[in-house]
Coordinates of C-alpha atoms in Angstrom, one line a residue:
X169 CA -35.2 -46.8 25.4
X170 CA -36.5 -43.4 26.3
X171 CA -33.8 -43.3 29.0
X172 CA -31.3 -44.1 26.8
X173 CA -31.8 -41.2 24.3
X174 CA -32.5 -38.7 27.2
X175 CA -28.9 -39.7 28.2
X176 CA -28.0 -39.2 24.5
X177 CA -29.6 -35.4 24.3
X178 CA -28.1 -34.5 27.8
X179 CA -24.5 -36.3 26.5
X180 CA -23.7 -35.4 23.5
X181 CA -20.9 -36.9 21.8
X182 CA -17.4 -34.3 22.1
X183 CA -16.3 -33.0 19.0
X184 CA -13.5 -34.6 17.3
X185 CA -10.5 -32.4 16.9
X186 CA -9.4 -30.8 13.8
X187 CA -6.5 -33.0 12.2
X188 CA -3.2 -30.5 12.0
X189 CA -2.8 -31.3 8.5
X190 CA -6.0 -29.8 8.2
X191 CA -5.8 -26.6 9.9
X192 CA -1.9 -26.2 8.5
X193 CA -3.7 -26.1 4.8
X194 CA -6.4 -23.4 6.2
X195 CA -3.8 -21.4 7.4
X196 CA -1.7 -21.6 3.8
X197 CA -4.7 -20.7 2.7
X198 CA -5.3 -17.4 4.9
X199 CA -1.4 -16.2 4.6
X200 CA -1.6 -16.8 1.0
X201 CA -5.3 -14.5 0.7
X202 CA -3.0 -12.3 2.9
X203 CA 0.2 -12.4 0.6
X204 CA -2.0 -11.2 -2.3
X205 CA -3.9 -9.0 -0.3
X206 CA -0.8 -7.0 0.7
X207 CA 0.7 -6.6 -2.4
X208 CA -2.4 -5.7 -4.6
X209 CA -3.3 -3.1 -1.9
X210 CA 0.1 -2.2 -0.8
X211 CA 1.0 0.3 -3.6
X212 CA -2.2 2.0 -3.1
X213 CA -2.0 2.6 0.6
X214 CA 1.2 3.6 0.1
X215 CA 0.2 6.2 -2.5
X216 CA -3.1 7.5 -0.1
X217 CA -0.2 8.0 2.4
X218 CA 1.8 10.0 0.3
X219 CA -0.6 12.4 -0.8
X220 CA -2.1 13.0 2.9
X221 CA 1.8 14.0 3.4
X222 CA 3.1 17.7 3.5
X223 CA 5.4 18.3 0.1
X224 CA 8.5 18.9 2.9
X225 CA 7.9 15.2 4.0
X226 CA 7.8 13.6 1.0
X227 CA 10.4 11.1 1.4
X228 CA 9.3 10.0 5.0
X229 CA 9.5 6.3 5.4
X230 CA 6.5 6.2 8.5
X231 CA 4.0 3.7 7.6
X232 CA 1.0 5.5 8.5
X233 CA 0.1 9.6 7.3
X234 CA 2.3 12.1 9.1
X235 CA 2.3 15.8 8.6
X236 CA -1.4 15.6 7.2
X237 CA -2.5 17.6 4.6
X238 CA -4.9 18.1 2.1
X239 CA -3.1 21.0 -0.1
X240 CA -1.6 18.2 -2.1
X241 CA -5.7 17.8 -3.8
X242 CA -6.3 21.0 -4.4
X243 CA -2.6 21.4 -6.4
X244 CA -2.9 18.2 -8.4
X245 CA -6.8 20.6 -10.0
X246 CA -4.4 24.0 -9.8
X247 CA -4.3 25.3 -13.4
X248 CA -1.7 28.1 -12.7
X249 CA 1.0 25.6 -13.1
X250 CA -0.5 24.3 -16.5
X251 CA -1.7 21.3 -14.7
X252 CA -4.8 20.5 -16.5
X253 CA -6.4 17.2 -14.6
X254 CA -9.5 18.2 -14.3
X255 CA -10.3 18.0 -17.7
X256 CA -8.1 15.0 -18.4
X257 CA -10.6 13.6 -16.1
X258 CA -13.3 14.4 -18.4
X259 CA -11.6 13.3 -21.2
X260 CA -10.5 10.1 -19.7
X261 CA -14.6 9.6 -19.2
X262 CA -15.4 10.2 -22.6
X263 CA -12.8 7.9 -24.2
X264 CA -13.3 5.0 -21.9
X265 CA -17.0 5.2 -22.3
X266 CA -16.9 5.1 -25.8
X267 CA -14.2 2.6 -25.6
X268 CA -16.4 0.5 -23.6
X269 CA -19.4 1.2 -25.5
X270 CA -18.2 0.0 -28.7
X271 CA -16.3 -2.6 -28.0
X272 CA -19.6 -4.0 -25.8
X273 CA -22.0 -3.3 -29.2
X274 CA -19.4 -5.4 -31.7
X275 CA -18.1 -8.1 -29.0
X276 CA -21.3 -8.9 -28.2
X277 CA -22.6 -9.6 -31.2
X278 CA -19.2 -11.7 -32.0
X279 CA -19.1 -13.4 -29.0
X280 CA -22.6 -14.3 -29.5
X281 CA -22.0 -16.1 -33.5
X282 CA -19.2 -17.6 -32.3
X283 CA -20.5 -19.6 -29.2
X284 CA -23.8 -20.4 -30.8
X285 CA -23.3 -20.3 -34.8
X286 CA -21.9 -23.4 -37.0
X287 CA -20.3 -21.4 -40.4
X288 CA -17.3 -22.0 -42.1
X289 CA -13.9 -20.3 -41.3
X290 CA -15.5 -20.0 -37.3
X291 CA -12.1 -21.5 -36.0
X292 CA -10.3 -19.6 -38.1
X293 CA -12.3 -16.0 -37.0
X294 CA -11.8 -17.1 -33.2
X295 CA -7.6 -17.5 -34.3
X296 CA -7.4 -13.9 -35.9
X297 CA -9.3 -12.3 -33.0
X298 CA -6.7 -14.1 -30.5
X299 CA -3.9 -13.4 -32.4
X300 CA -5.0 -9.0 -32.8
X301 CA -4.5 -9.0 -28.5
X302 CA -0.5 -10.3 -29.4
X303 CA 0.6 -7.4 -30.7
X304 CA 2.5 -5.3 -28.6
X305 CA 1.6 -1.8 -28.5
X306 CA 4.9 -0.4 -29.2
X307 CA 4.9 -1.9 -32.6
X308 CA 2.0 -0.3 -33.9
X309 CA 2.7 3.3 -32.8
X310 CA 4.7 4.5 -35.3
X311 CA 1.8 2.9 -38.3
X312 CA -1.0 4.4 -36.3
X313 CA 1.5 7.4 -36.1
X314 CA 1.4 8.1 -39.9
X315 CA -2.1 6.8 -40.4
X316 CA -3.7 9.0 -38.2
X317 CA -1.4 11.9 -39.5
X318 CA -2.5 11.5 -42.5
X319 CA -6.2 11.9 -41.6
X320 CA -5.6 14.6 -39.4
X321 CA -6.5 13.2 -36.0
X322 CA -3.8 13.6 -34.4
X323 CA -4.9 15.3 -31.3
X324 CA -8.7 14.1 -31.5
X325 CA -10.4 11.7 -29.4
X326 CA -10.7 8.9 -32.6
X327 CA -7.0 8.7 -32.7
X328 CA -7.2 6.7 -29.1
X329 CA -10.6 5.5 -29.4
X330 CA -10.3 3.2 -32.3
X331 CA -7.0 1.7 -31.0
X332 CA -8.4 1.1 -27.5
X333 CA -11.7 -0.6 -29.0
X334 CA -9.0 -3.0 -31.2
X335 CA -6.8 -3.3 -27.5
X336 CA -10.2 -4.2 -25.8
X337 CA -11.9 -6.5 -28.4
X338 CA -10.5 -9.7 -27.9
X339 CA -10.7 -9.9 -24.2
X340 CA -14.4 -8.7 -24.3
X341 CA -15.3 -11.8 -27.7
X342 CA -13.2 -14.2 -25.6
X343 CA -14.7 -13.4 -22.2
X344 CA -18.6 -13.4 -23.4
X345 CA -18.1 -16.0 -25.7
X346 CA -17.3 -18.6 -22.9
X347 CA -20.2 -17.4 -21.2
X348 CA -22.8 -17.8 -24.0
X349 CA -21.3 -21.3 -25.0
X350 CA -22.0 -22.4 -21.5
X351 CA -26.1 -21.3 -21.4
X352 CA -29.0 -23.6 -21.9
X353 CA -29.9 -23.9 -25.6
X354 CA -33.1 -25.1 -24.5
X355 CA -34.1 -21.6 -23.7
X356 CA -33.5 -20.1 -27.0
X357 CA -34.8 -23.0 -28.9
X358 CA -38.2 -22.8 -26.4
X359 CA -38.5 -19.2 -27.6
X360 CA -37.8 -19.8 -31.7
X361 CA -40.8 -22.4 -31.0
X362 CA -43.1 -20.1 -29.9
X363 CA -42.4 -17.6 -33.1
X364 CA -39.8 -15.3 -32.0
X365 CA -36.6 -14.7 -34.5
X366 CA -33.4 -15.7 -33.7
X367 CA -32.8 -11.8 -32.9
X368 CA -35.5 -11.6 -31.1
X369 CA -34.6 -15.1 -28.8
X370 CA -31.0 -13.2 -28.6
X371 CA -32.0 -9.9 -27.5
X372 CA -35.2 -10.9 -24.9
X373 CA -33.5 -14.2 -23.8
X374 CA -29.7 -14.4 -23.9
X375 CA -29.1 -11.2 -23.3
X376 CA -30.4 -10.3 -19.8
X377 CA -29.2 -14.2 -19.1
X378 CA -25.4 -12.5 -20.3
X379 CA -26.4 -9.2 -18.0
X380 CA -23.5 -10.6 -15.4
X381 CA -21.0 -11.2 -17.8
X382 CA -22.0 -7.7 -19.9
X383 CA -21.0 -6.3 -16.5
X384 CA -18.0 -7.5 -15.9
X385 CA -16.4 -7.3 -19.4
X386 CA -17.6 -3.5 -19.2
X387 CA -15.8 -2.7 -16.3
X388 CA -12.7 -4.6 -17.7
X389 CA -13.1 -2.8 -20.7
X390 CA -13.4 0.9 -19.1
X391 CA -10.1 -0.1 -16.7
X392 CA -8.0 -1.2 -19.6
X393 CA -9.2 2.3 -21.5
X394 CA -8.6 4.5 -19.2
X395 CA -5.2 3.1 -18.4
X396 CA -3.4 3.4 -21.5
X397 CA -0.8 5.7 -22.2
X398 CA 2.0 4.7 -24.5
X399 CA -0.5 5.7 -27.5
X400 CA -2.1 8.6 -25.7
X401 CA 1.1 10.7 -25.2
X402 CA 1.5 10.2 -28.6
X403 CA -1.9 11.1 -30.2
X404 CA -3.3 13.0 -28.0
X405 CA -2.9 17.3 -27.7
X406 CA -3.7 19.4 -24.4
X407 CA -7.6 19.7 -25.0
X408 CA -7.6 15.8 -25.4
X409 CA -5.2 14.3 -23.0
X410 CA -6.3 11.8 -20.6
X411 CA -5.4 11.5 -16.8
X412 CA -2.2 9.0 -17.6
X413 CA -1.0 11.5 -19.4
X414 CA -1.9 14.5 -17.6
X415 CA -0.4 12.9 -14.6
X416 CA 3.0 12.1 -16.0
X417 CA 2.8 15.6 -16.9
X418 CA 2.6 17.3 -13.6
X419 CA 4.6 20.0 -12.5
X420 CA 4.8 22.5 -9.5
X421 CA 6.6 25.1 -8.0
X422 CA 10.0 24.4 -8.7
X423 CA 10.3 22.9 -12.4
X424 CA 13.7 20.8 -11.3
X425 CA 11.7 18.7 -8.8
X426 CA 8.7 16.7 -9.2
X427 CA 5.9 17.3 -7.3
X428 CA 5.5 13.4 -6.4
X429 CA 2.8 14.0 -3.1
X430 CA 0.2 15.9 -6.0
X431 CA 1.1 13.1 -8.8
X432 CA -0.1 11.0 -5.8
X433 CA -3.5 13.2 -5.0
X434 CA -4.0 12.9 -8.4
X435 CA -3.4 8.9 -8.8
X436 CA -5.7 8.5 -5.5
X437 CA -8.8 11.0 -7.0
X438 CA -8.4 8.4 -10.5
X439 CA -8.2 5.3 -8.2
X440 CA -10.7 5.6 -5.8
X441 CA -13.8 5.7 -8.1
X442 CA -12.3 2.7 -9.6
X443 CA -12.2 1.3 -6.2
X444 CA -15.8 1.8 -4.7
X445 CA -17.4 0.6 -8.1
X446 CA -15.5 -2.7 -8.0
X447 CA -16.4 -3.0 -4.4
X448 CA -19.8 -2.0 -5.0
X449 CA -20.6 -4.5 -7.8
X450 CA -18.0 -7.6 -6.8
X451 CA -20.6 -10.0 -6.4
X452 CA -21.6 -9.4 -10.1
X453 CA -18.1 -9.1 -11.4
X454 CA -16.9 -12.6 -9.6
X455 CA -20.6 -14.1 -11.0
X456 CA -19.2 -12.7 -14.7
X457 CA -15.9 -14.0 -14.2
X458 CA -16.7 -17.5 -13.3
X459 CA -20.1 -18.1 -14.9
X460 CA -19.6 -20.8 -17.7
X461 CA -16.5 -22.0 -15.6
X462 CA -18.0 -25.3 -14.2
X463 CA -19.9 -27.1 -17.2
X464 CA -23.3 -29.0 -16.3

């Protein structure tokens, strides 16, 4: 018997080979990570490459940066041209954060009563907050328009902070509220046993349980801010512009041509942040964006 497994040990069985159906629907699998790979990161290399280009070689059609330079960074901050990015930059920052801050302060508290609350009309709350996200933005400029007009804002950072909190809302209620539905209500009823208020169970228990979720609709939130334009060119004035608009403001040397390779600069100074803080916290943005996905 001894013999027999020492035969065994110095033997072992030859692996059996992968099935080609198999390794066919691995390699769908890798072309198609590759296929979306490409074409989310394609328009991004592509600007990188353009703004390492000299201005003369704009149009080049060479994959990879030719005619390096890095003149086209220090145009896209050159105030002489009435370029003013660097404070769009700042400004961008200030109304994303508040943005963001806001919208995490109400949504949080809504996406909390309407995962774990039973009170009439709940249904028809969740309805109204889904249907405020349909509205296209081009139908409420010219209201906001007047409104804001007639308050005098036009030009101050309210008049695209309190639209980009209503743009934001919904997706931050909708996104927490999936996640709170799906934790343990043991947990918060453990905690109302041993005396603590239903406040006090939210904010010490459920909310550091949310902390992944928080994350992620945070970052979402900031994105979606600093991104908007249609309502920024609109309300905004020089001293409040943000990037979107600063950028599709650019101009250089000649005013008849546009100065695509700083626009470019400019895009890859906004993008990169962006960039390293997703990379940088992906673990906890996937972990928000699939917790309550699989129910226990």
């Amino acid at each position: 018997m001894s013999t027999n497994v020492i035969e065994q040990t110095a033997n072992p069985p030859a692996p059996q080979p992968v099935p080609w159906s198999k390794r066919l629907a691995s390699g769908r699998v890798y072309l198609g990570a590759l296929i979306v790979l490409v074409w989310g990161l394609g328009p991004f290399y592509w600007m990188v490459v353009t703004a390492l280009r000299d201005p003369a070689y704009t149009f080049d059609n060479t994959p990879w940066p030719t005619h390096v330079t890095f003149e086209n960074f220090r145009n896209a901050f050159d105030t002489s041209r009435g370029n003013n990015f660097g404070r769009a930059l700042g400004n961008s920052v200030i109304i994303g954060t508040a943005t963001t801050v806001v919208a995490l302060l109400i949504g949080i508290m809504a996406a909390y009563a309407l995962a774990r609350l039973t009170f009439k009309g709940k249904y028809l709350v969740s309805g109204l907050i889904l249907s405020a996200s349909m509205f296209p933005v081009v139908v409420l400029v010219t209201p906001l328009f007047q409104l804001f007009t007639d308050l005098g804002w036009i030009g101050h950072y309210q008049a695209m902070i309190i639209p980009n909190i209503s743009f934001v809302l919904p997706m931050t209620v909708y996104i927490l509220a999936s996640f709170f539905a799906e934790l343990p209500w043991e947990l918060e009823e453990a905690a109302r046993i041993d005396g603590a208020s239903r406040f006090q169970a939210f904010r010490l228990i459920m909310l550091p349980l949310a902390a992944p979720a928080v994350f992620t609709t945070a970052i979402l939130a900031f994105i979606a801010a600093v991104n908007e334009y249609l309502l920024a060119r609109l309300l905004s004035s020089d001293k409040t512009e943000p990037v979107t608009v600063a950028v599709a403001r650019f101009s250089g040397n000649n005013p008849l041509v546009q100065p695509y390779t700083a626009i470019m600069a400019a895009g890859t100074i906004v993008t990169i942040p962006l960039v390293i803080m997703v990379l940088l916290f992906q673990r906890r943005i996937i972990s928000g964006l699939t917790a309550g996905g699989v129910k226990s």
